[in-house]
Short mmCIF file of C-alpha atoms in Angstrom, two decimals:
data_model
loop_
_atom_site.label_atom_id
_atom_site.label_comp_id
_atom_site.label_asym_id
_atom_site.label_seq_id
_atom_site.Cartn_x
_atom_site.Cartn_y
_atom_site.Cartn_z
CA UNK A 1405 -12.78 -18.72 4.97
CA UNK A 1406 -9.13 -18.46 4.06
CA UNK A 1407 -6.58 -15.99 5.41
CA UNK A 1408 -4.09 -14.85 2.82
CA UNK A 1409 -0.36 -15.47 3.01
CA UNK A 1410 0.54 -11.85 3.74
CA UNK A 1411 -1.68 -11.85 6.82
CA UNK A 1412 -0.22 -15.12 8.11
CA UNK A 1413 3.37 -14.06 7.46
CA UNK A 1414 2.79 -10.60 8.97
CA UNK A 1415 1.50 -12.24 12.13
CA UNK A 1416 4.54 -14.52 12.30
CA UNK A 1417 6.88 -11.56 11.79
CA UNK A 1418 5.10 -9.47 14.41
CA UNK A 1419 5.28 -12.33 16.90
CA UNK A 1420 9.05 -12.47 16.40
CA UNK A 1421 9.22 -8.73 17.07
CA UNK A 1422 6.89 -9.09 20.05
CA UNK A 1423 9.16 -11.75 21.47
CA UNK A 1424 12.10 -9.32 21.29
CA UNK A 1425 10.10 -6.31 22.56
CA UNK A 1426 11.09 -3.86 24.03
CA UNK A 1427 14.81 -4.50 24.33
CA UNK A 1428 15.87 -5.68 20.90
CA UNK A 1429 15.41 -4.83 17.26
CA UNK A 1430 15.30 -7.75 14.83
CA UNK A 1431 16.85 -7.90 11.37
CA UNK A 1432 14.56 -8.80 8.51
CA UNK A 1433 17.00 -11.50 7.39
CA UNK A 1434 16.82 -13.12 10.84
CA UNK A 1435 13.02 -13.16 10.78
CA UNK A 1436 13.05 -14.58 7.25
CA UNK A 1437 15.44 -17.32 8.33
CA UNK A 1438 13.66 -18.23 11.57
CA UNK A 1439 10.23 -18.24 9.92
CA UNK A 1440 11.38 -19.81 6.64
CA UNK A 1441 9.89 -16.93 4.63
CA UNK A 1442 11.49 -15.19 1.66
CA UNK A 1443 13.20 -11.97 2.76
CA UNK A 1444 11.99 -10.31 -0.44
CA UNK A 1445 8.38 -11.28 0.32
CA UNK A 1446 8.72 -10.09 3.93
CA UNK A 1447 10.04 -6.74 2.70
CA UNK A 1448 6.72 -6.21 0.88
CA UNK A 1449 4.85 -6.97 4.10
CA UNK A 1450 7.09 -4.56 6.02
CA UNK A 1451 5.90 -1.68 3.84
CA UNK A 1452 2.27 -2.21 4.86
CA UNK A 1453 3.13 -2.73 8.53
CA UNK A 1454 5.16 0.49 8.59
CA UNK A 1455 2.47 2.46 6.75
CA UNK A 1456 -0.03 1.31 9.39
CA UNK A 1457 2.31 2.21 12.25
CA UNK A 1458 2.74 -1.29 13.65
CA UNK A 1459 6.51 -1.42 13.17
CA UNK A 1460 9.35 1.00 12.63
CA UNK A 1461 13.02 0.85 11.76
CA UNK A 1462 15.44 1.15 14.64
CA UNK A 1463 18.77 2.57 13.57
CA UNK A 1464 22.00 2.36 15.45
CA UNK A 1465 24.33 -0.32 16.77
CA UNK A 1466 21.47 -2.80 17.09
CA UNK A 1467 19.44 -1.81 14.03
CA UNK A 1468 16.47 -3.70 12.70
CA UNK A 1469 12.71 -3.60 13.14
CA UNK A 1470 10.77 -3.00 16.35
CA UNK A 1471 7.11 -2.81 17.27
CA UNK A 1472 5.74 0.70 17.69
CA UNK A 1473 3.57 -0.41 20.62
CA UNK A 1474 3.56 -2.96 23.38
CA UNK A 1475 2.42 -6.42 22.14
CA UNK A 1476 -0.56 -6.23 24.51
CA UNK A 1477 -1.74 -3.18 22.56
CA UNK A 1478 -1.60 -4.76 19.08
CA UNK A 1479 -4.75 -6.68 18.31
CA UNK A 1480 -4.96 -9.37 15.66
CA UNK A 1481 -7.71 -7.28 14.06
CA UNK A 1482 -5.12 -4.50 13.48
CA UNK A 1483 -3.12 -6.94 11.35
CA UNK A 1484 -6.11 -8.59 9.68
CA UNK A 1485 -7.56 -5.30 8.44
CA UNK A 1486 -4.31 -4.29 6.73
CA UNK A 1487 -4.21 -7.32 4.46
CA UNK A 1488 -7.81 -8.57 4.35
CA UNK A 1489 -10.08 -5.58 4.93
CA UNK A 1490 -12.64 -5.33 7.72
CA UNK A 1491 -15.19 -7.83 6.45
CA UNK A 1492 -15.02 -11.43 5.32
CA UNK A 1493 -17.16 -10.72 2.28
CA UNK A 1494 -17.44 -7.75 -0.05
CA UNK A 1495 -21.22 -7.71 0.23
CA UNK A 1496 -20.88 -6.72 3.90
CA UNK A 1497 -19.13 -3.47 3.01
CA UNK A 1498 -20.98 -0.14 3.00
CA UNK A 1499 -21.26 -0.25 -0.79
CA UNK A 1500 -22.55 -3.75 -1.55
CA UNK A 1501 -21.29 -5.28 -4.77
CA UNK A 1502 -24.09 -7.78 -5.00
CA UNK A 1503 -27.26 -6.73 -6.78
CA UNK A 1504 -29.15 -9.17 -4.57
CA UNK A 1505 -27.97 -7.69 -1.26
CA UNK A 1506 -31.35 -6.18 -0.39
CA UNK A 1507 -33.14 -9.53 -0.83
CA UNK A 1508 -30.36 -11.85 0.27
CA UNK A 1509 -31.61 -14.66 2.50
CA UNK A 1510 -28.13 -15.49 3.82
CA UNK A 1511 -26.89 -11.97 4.65
CA UNK A 1512 -27.85 -12.27 8.33
CA UNK A 1513 -25.74 -15.40 8.65
CA UNK A 1514 -22.73 -13.74 6.97
CA UNK A 1515 -23.09 -10.69 9.22
CA UNK A 1516 -23.21 -12.89 12.31
CA UNK A 1517 -20.14 -14.83 11.23
CA UNK A 1518 -18.31 -11.63 10.32
CA UNK A 1519 -19.13 -10.08 13.70
CA UNK A 1520 -18.00 -13.20 15.55
CA UNK A 1521 -14.68 -13.21 13.73
CA UNK A 1522 -14.17 -9.48 14.32
CA UNK A 1523 -14.90 -9.82 18.04
CA UNK A 1524 -12.40 -12.65 18.37
CA UNK A 1525 -9.71 -10.77 16.43
CA UNK A 1526 -10.34 -7.58 18.42
CA UNK A 1527 -10.07 -9.45 21.72
CA UNK A 1528 -6.80 -11.22 20.94
CA UNK A 1529 -3.42 -9.49 21.10
CA UNK A 1530 0.11 -10.42 20.13
CA UNK A 1531 0.84 -10.80 23.84
CA UNK A 1532 -1.95 -13.37 24.12
CA UNK A 1533 -0.25 -15.51 21.47
CA UNK A 1534 3.17 -15.34 23.12
#
């Protein structure tokens, strides 16, 4: 299983914001510099994080981005779902794409693995990683 770049970079960005929470907003350019990620690429990630209410823009003297919730209330699953979807394989979705899904001998294994991953992601928060 591979986790895509947007998910990994979003996690890194959110950890930077979690580290500054609740007292400071963080500029995108500062996150890009500290994490060695393109600011342009991070700006694409920001759109998804804002749409899913994980971050917001803080305007004023100390403008930048801030978390919308306490780091202990943001689960890794919240981030994973935005960029990866809920399941590790398309055939585990409600509308299976595989014509063999009804007779699949390995589907139980994939479901077990998927559930294990989801449980771990749902039980780990940004605060846990700090």
